[in-house]
């Protein structure tokens, strides 16, 4: 038995498996599902909430933006708090706060109350999400068990958004939009109670260093500026002075943040976490993949409801093949192969399979058959993303020093959150521009009103397919980065390569024999 494994096997060390770890996974997965659901469930409820609360068209975007800014801006801070307080405490506090903010949103009497509730949800989500992922990272250290745990987590992270569309459709259509907020409360109570009684966090994994206040301020302002810049670009255009100002401010603030982190004794984000080749490649490729996914959810939702005339519930069910594909890719393909092949051989081909699914969607027309075009495209997208996400989630936190697990997990969430903001804004802008151009070129030949309506629908679909071509390219780029940067071997050889540890004694062991 090696010295690393002997140390790991000692009582109270991080390498000792917790007897309740599988029960803990159920509650961690439930919390993750709640956070992911919330990202899409509110989109379905927005039109009804806007009418009830008297929110103007110009302000309605803040239902989404307030959440995105708080969540994206505070993720690194939330990850560091999880390392400082302990992940279990951060997890339970995050759940409690998220439930309270959801209750406030459901009871909102005006737009100010709604926007405030959404910002609070984002803030507590930023504490909860990295705590959940880092708990998995420190509780599952055996390679095969880790593969199964991250397979389940990856399937929920990927497919939960589509489940949100179904649940949001049901709640809005048959109950009331307020239930899209209230539904979070039972999720949070069950997950928090289960976590409190079941989770036993390994000892010795906290980072009790003083909080890096300049790092907190610079990273929060930098990320908020970046996310808001992309969100504003979607509504006001890329040449808008405030949009440009936000991007410039973000670049300056984040550059200053990196400089500060390289100098301070106890940085908020130790640069060793992101400069390690494998993790850097994963953060970048995951962010790119999310860009294409978020744009796709948006386009397909509009295509199915406006062009095909689907109800919200039927639209949600139309996404089921994608969920099935993600669950299969994550829990069957990814989990079974992760301990046998190098992660890049799952991530690269996974992103390429998803790109193939996206490529099928470039054939979309007004009269496209669901069974002939949308079904195979969604299955391939789900399979590819599920297969790629699972090893990416695991490797992003694998081998990282226990004291850095929270910020490493926060970086996974940050790449996803920023990717989502970029995807929605960038692909929406491309689609809108292509639609406008198409309508301008073809409207002159449309004499009657039905012909004009047809041209508008054709223009809309043309805009979607133009943007989807870009999404195909982005997924190919994600695959290229995964195959080029991620060079870790299969995770069954003791301490993981690129752990950032100075020697084997400092590394988190992956298998305990």
Short mmCIF file of N, CA and C in Angstrom, two decimals, residues 249-360:
data_model
loop_
_atom_site.label_atom_id
_atom_site.label_comp_id
_atom_site.label_asym_id
_atom_site.label_seq_id
_atom_site.Cartn_x
_atom_site.Cartn_y
_atom_site.Cartn_z
N UNK A 249 -15.13 47.61 -19.09
CA UNK A 249 -15.02 47.55 -17.63
C UNK A 249 -14.71 46.14 -17.16
N UNK A 250 -15.40 45.16 -17.78
CA UNK A 250 -15.18 43.76 -17.41
C UNK A 250 -13.74 43.34 -17.68
N UNK A 251 -13.21 43.70 -18.86
CA UNK A 251 -11.83 43.34 -19.22
C UNK A 251 -10.83 43.94 -18.23
N UNK A 252 -11.04 45.21 -17.87
CA UNK A 252 -10.13 45.89 -16.93
C UNK A 252 -10.22 45.26 -15.53
N UNK A 253 -11.45 45.04 -15.06
CA UNK A 253 -11.66 44.48 -13.72
C UNK A 253 -11.11 43.06 -13.59
N UNK A 254 -11.36 42.22 -14.61
CA UNK A 254 -10.88 40.83 -14.55
C UNK A 254 -9.36 40.75 -14.70
N UNK A 255 -8.77 41.65 -15.51
CA UNK A 255 -7.30 41.71 -15.61
C UNK A 255 -6.70 42.11 -14.26
N UNK A 256 -7.33 43.11 -13.60
CA UNK A 256 -6.88 43.54 -12.27
C UNK A 256 -7.03 42.40 -11.26
N UNK A 257 -8.12 41.63 -11.40
CA UNK A 257 -8.36 40.49 -10.51
C UNK A 257 -7.23 39.46 -10.63
N UNK A 258 -6.87 39.12 -11.87
CA UNK A 258 -5.78 38.14 -12.09
C UNK A 258 -4.48 38.66 -11.48
N UNK A 259 -4.20 39.94 -11.66
CA UNK A 259 -2.98 40.55 -11.11
C UNK A 259 -2.97 40.46 -9.58
N UNK A 260 -4.11 40.80 -8.96
CA UNK A 260 -4.22 40.73 -7.49
C UNK A 260 -4.04 39.29 -7.01
N UNK A 261 -4.68 38.36 -7.70
CA UNK A 261 -4.59 36.95 -7.28
C UNK A 261 -3.17 36.41 -7.35
N UNK A 262 -2.37 36.93 -8.26
CA UNK A 262 -0.98 36.47 -8.39
C UNK A 262 -0.08 37.05 -7.29
N UNK A 263 -0.59 38.08 -6.58
CA UNK A 263 0.24 38.77 -5.58
C UNK A 263 -0.13 38.44 -4.13
N UNK A 264 -1.46 38.26 -3.86
CA UNK A 264 -1.89 38.13 -2.47
C UNK A 264 -1.53 36.76 -1.90
N UNK A 265 -1.44 36.72 -0.55
CA UNK A 265 -1.02 35.50 0.15
C UNK A 265 -2.11 34.41 0.09
N UNK A 266 -3.38 34.83 0.28
CA UNK A 266 -4.49 33.86 0.27
C UNK A 266 -5.52 34.28 -0.77
N UNK A 267 -5.29 33.98 -2.06
CA UNK A 267 -6.18 34.46 -3.12
C UNK A 267 -7.57 33.82 -3.10
N UNK A 268 -8.56 34.58 -3.58
CA UNK A 268 -9.92 34.06 -3.74
C UNK A 268 -9.91 32.89 -4.72
N UNK A 269 -9.22 33.07 -5.85
CA UNK A 269 -9.08 32.03 -6.87
C UNK A 269 -7.59 31.75 -7.07
N UNK A 270 -7.04 30.75 -6.37
CA UNK A 270 -5.62 30.43 -6.60
C UNK A 270 -5.40 30.11 -8.08
N UNK A 271 -4.45 30.79 -8.69
CA UNK A 271 -4.25 30.63 -10.14
C UNK A 271 -3.88 29.20 -10.52
N UNK A 272 -3.39 28.42 -9.53
CA UNK A 272 -3.06 27.01 -9.81
C UNK A 272 -4.30 26.22 -10.23
N UNK A 273 -5.48 26.70 -9.80
CA UNK A 273 -6.74 25.99 -10.14
C UNK A 273 -7.04 26.09 -11.63
N UNK A 274 -6.81 27.28 -12.23
CA UNK A 274 -7.18 27.47 -13.63
C UNK A 274 -6.02 27.30 -14.61
N UNK A 275 -4.78 27.41 -14.12
CA UNK A 275 -3.65 27.30 -15.05
C UNK A 275 -3.27 25.85 -15.30
N UNK A 276 -3.76 24.93 -14.47
CA UNK A 276 -3.51 23.51 -14.73
C UNK A 276 -4.19 23.14 -16.05
N UNK A 277 -3.46 22.53 -16.92
CA UNK A 277 -3.88 22.31 -18.32
C UNK A 277 -5.25 21.65 -18.47
N UNK A 278 -5.48 20.59 -17.72
CA UNK A 278 -6.75 19.86 -17.86
C UNK A 278 -7.94 20.69 -17.43
N UNK A 279 -7.82 21.31 -16.26
CA UNK A 279 -8.94 22.11 -15.76
C UNK A 279 -9.20 23.31 -16.67
N UNK A 280 -8.14 23.98 -17.12
CA UNK A 280 -8.31 25.12 -18.03
C UNK A 280 -9.05 24.71 -19.30
N UNK A 281 -8.65 23.55 -19.86
CA UNK A 281 -9.31 23.03 -21.07
C UNK A 281 -10.77 22.71 -20.83
N UNK A 282 -11.07 22.17 -19.63
CA UNK A 282 -12.46 21.81 -19.32
C UNK A 282 -13.33 23.05 -19.14
N UNK A 283 -12.84 24.06 -18.40
CA UNK A 283 -13.61 25.28 -18.20
C UNK A 283 -13.93 25.93 -19.55
N UNK A 284 -12.96 25.95 -20.44
CA UNK A 284 -13.13 26.59 -21.75
C UNK A 284 -14.10 25.79 -22.64
N UNK A 285 -13.90 24.48 -22.73
CA UNK A 285 -14.75 23.66 -23.61
C UNK A 285 -16.19 23.59 -23.08
N UNK A 286 -16.35 23.51 -21.75
CA UNK A 286 -17.70 23.49 -21.17
C UNK A 286 -18.43 24.80 -21.46
N UNK A 287 -17.72 25.93 -21.28
CA UNK A 287 -18.32 27.23 -21.55
C UNK A 287 -18.81 27.34 -22.98
N UNK A 288 -17.98 26.87 -23.93
CA UNK A 288 -18.35 26.91 -25.35
C UNK A 288 -19.57 26.02 -25.62
N UNK A 289 -19.58 24.82 -25.03
CA UNK A 289 -20.71 23.89 -25.25
C UNK A 289 -22.01 24.49 -24.73
N UNK A 290 -21.93 25.17 -23.58
CA UNK A 290 -23.13 25.78 -22.98
C UNK A 290 -23.64 26.92 -23.86
N UNK A 291 -22.72 27.66 -24.51
CA UNK A 291 -23.13 28.73 -25.43
C UNK A 291 -24.09 28.17 -26.47
N UNK A 292 -23.72 27.05 -27.08
CA UNK A 292 -24.57 26.47 -28.13
C UNK A 292 -25.86 25.90 -27.56
N UNK A 293 -25.80 25.30 -26.36
CA UNK A 293 -26.99 24.68 -25.77
C UNK A 293 -28.05 25.71 -25.39
N UNK A 294 -27.62 26.81 -24.75
CA UNK A 294 -28.59 27.82 -24.30
C UNK A 294 -29.30 28.46 -25.48
N UNK A 295 -28.54 28.76 -26.54
CA UNK A 295 -29.15 29.33 -27.73
C UNK A 295 -30.17 28.37 -28.32
N UNK A 296 -29.83 27.08 -28.31
CA UNK A 296 -30.72 26.07 -28.89
C UNK A 296 -32.04 25.97 -28.13
N UNK A 297 -31.98 25.91 -26.78
CA UNK A 297 -33.20 25.86 -25.98
C UNK A 297 -34.14 27.00 -26.36
N UNK A 298 -33.56 28.18 -26.49
CA UNK A 298 -34.35 29.37 -26.81
C UNK A 298 -35.01 29.23 -28.19
N UNK A 299 -34.22 28.85 -29.21
CA UNK A 299 -34.74 28.77 -30.58
C UNK A 299 -35.81 27.68 -30.71
N UNK A 300 -35.54 26.52 -30.14
CA UNK A 300 -36.49 25.42 -30.28
C UNK A 300 -37.80 25.71 -29.54
N UNK A 301 -37.70 26.40 -28.39
CA UNK A 301 -38.92 26.77 -27.66
C UNK A 301 -39.79 27.68 -28.52
N UNK A 302 -39.18 28.70 -29.12
CA UNK A 302 -39.93 29.61 -29.99
C UNK A 302 -40.42 28.91 -31.26
N UNK A 303 -39.58 28.07 -31.84
CA UNK A 303 -39.96 27.36 -33.07
C UNK A 303 -41.19 26.49 -32.82
N UNK A 304 -41.16 25.72 -31.73
CA UNK A 304 -42.25 24.80 -31.45
C UNK A 304 -43.55 25.54 -31.10
N UNK A 305 -43.43 26.65 -30.35
CA UNK A 305 -44.64 27.35 -29.92
C UNK A 305 -45.19 28.31 -30.98
N UNK A 306 -44.31 29.06 -31.64
CA UNK A 306 -44.79 30.07 -32.59
C UNK A 306 -45.00 29.48 -33.99
N UNK A 307 -44.01 28.74 -34.48
CA UNK A 307 -44.09 28.20 -35.84
C UNK A 307 -45.00 26.96 -35.90
N UNK A 308 -44.80 26.03 -34.95
CA UNK A 308 -45.57 24.78 -34.98
C UNK A 308 -46.86 24.86 -34.17
N UNK A 309 -47.01 25.91 -33.33
CA UNK A 309 -48.25 26.09 -32.58
C UNK A 309 -48.41 25.16 -31.39
N UNK A 310 -47.30 24.67 -30.82
CA UNK A 310 -47.39 23.78 -29.65
C UNK A 310 -47.77 24.58 -28.40
N UNK A 311 -48.48 23.93 -27.47
CA UNK A 311 -48.77 24.54 -26.17
C UNK A 311 -47.51 24.46 -25.31
N UNK A 312 -47.43 25.23 -24.18
CA UNK A 312 -46.25 25.13 -23.31
C UNK A 312 -45.96 23.71 -22.83
N UNK A 313 -47.04 22.96 -22.48
CA UNK A 313 -46.85 21.59 -22.00
C UNK A 313 -46.33 20.69 -23.11
N UNK A 314 -46.93 20.80 -24.29
CA UNK A 314 -46.49 19.98 -25.43
C UNK A 314 -45.04 20.32 -25.82
N UNK A 315 -44.68 21.60 -25.71
CA UNK A 315 -43.30 22.01 -26.00
C UNK A 315 -42.34 21.34 -25.03
N UNK A 316 -42.71 21.34 -23.75
CA UNK A 316 -41.87 20.69 -22.74
C UNK A 316 -41.67 19.22 -23.05
N UNK A 317 -42.76 18.52 -23.40
CA UNK A 317 -42.66 17.09 -23.73
C UNK A 317 -41.83 16.84 -24.99
N UNK A 318 -41.84 17.81 -25.90
CA UNK A 318 -41.05 17.67 -27.13
C UNK A 318 -39.55 17.59 -26.84
N UNK A 319 -39.14 18.12 -25.68
CA UNK A 319 -37.72 18.08 -25.28
C UNK A 319 -37.33 16.77 -24.59
N UNK A 320 -38.30 15.89 -24.33
CA UNK A 320 -38.00 14.64 -23.61
C UNK A 320 -36.91 13.78 -24.25
N UNK A 321 -36.87 13.65 -25.61
CA UNK A 321 -35.79 12.84 -26.20
C UNK A 321 -34.39 13.37 -25.85
N UNK A 322 -34.27 14.70 -25.72
CA UNK A 322 -32.98 15.27 -25.35
C UNK A 322 -32.61 14.86 -23.92
N UNK A 323 -33.60 14.89 -23.02
CA UNK A 323 -33.36 14.47 -21.63
C UNK A 323 -32.96 13.00 -21.60
N UNK A 324 -33.71 12.16 -22.34
CA UNK A 324 -33.40 10.72 -22.39
C UNK A 324 -31.98 10.50 -22.91
N UNK A 325 -31.61 11.24 -23.96
CA UNK A 325 -30.26 11.14 -24.51
C UNK A 325 -29.19 11.54 -23.51
N UNK A 326 -29.44 12.62 -22.77
CA UNK A 326 -28.47 13.08 -21.77
C UNK A 326 -28.29 12.07 -20.64
N UNK A 327 -29.41 11.53 -20.16
CA UNK A 327 -29.33 10.54 -19.08
C UNK A 327 -28.58 9.30 -19.56
N UNK A 328 -28.89 8.86 -20.78
CA UNK A 328 -28.20 7.68 -21.34
C UNK A 328 -26.71 7.96 -21.53
N UNK A 329 -26.39 9.10 -22.14
CA UNK A 329 -24.99 9.45 -22.38
C UNK A 329 -24.20 9.58 -21.10
N UNK A 330 -24.83 10.17 -20.08
CA UNK A 330 -24.13 10.43 -18.83
C UNK A 330 -24.00 9.18 -17.95
N UNK A 331 -25.12 8.48 -17.73
CA UNK A 331 -25.10 7.37 -16.77
C UNK A 331 -24.71 6.03 -17.39
N UNK A 332 -24.89 5.87 -18.70
CA UNK A 332 -24.55 4.59 -19.34
C UNK A 332 -23.22 4.65 -20.08
N UNK A 333 -23.09 5.60 -21.02
CA UNK A 333 -21.85 5.65 -21.81
C UNK A 333 -20.71 6.24 -20.99
N UNK A 334 -20.92 7.45 -20.44
CA UNK A 334 -19.87 8.13 -19.68
C UNK A 334 -19.41 7.35 -18.47
N UNK A 335 -20.36 6.90 -17.66
CA UNK A 335 -20.02 6.18 -16.43
C UNK A 335 -19.29 4.87 -16.72
N UNK A 336 -19.74 4.13 -17.73
CA UNK A 336 -19.13 2.83 -18.02
C UNK A 336 -17.73 2.96 -18.62
N UNK A 337 -17.51 4.04 -19.40
CA UNK A 337 -16.23 4.16 -20.09
C UNK A 337 -15.21 5.04 -19.35
N UNK A 338 -15.68 5.80 -18.35
CA UNK A 338 -14.79 6.78 -17.74
C UNK A 338 -13.56 6.17 -17.08
N UNK A 339 -13.71 4.98 -16.49
CA UNK A 339 -12.56 4.35 -15.84
C UNK A 339 -11.73 3.52 -16.82
N UNK A 340 -12.16 3.48 -18.09
CA UNK A 340 -11.46 2.65 -19.08
C UNK A 340 -10.70 3.47 -20.11
N UNK A 341 -11.18 4.68 -20.39
CA UNK A 341 -10.52 5.51 -21.41
C UNK A 341 -10.21 6.89 -20.85
N UNK A 342 -9.30 7.60 -21.49
CA UNK A 342 -8.95 8.95 -21.08
C UNK A 342 -10.15 9.89 -21.26
N UNK A 343 -10.33 10.88 -20.37
CA UNK A 343 -11.50 11.78 -20.45
C UNK A 343 -11.67 12.47 -21.81
N UNK A 344 -10.54 12.83 -22.46
CA UNK A 344 -10.66 13.55 -23.74
C UNK A 344 -11.31 12.68 -24.81
N UNK A 345 -11.19 11.35 -24.67
CA UNK A 345 -11.78 10.43 -25.65
C UNK A 345 -13.28 10.26 -25.44
N UNK A 346 -13.79 10.80 -24.35
CA UNK A 346 -15.24 10.89 -24.15
C UNK A 346 -15.74 12.29 -24.47
N UNK A 347 -14.98 13.30 -24.03
CA UNK A 347 -15.40 14.69 -24.22
C UNK A 347 -15.38 15.11 -25.69
N UNK A 348 -14.26 14.85 -26.37
CA UNK A 348 -14.12 15.25 -27.78
C UNK A 348 -15.20 14.63 -28.66
N UNK A 349 -15.30 13.29 -28.71
CA UNK A 349 -16.35 12.65 -29.51
C UNK A 349 -17.75 13.03 -29.05
N UNK A 350 -17.94 13.24 -27.73
CA UNK A 350 -19.26 13.64 -27.22
C UNK A 350 -19.71 14.97 -27.81
N UNK A 351 -18.80 15.95 -27.81
CA UNK A 351 -19.13 17.26 -28.39
C UNK A 351 -19.36 17.16 -29.90
N UNK A 352 -18.63 16.25 -30.57
CA UNK A 352 -18.81 16.08 -32.02
C UNK A 352 -20.16 15.43 -32.35
N UNK A 353 -20.59 14.47 -31.52
CA UNK A 353 -21.91 13.86 -31.70
C UNK A 353 -23.00 14.92 -31.51
N UNK A 354 -22.82 15.77 -30.49
CA UNK A 354 -23.77 16.87 -30.27
C UNK A 354 -23.78 17.83 -31.47
N UNK A 355 -22.59 18.09 -32.03
CA UNK A 355 -22.50 18.96 -33.22
C UNK A 355 -23.24 18.35 -34.40
N UNK A 356 -23.19 17.01 -34.52
CA UNK A 356 -23.92 16.32 -35.58
C UNK A 356 -25.43 16.51 -35.41
N UNK A 357 -25.90 16.42 -34.15
CA UNK A 357 -27.31 16.67 -33.86
C UNK A 357 -27.69 18.09 -34.22
N UNK A 358 -26.80 19.03 -33.89
CA UNK A 358 -27.03 20.44 -34.21
C UNK A 358 -27.06 20.65 -35.72
N UNK A 359 -26.19 19.91 -36.43
CA UNK A 359 -26.12 20.01 -37.89
C UNK A 359 -27.45 19.61 -38.53
N UNK A 360 -28.10 18.58 -37.99
CA UNK A 360 -29.41 18.15 -38.51
C UNK A 360 -30.42 19.30 -38.40
#
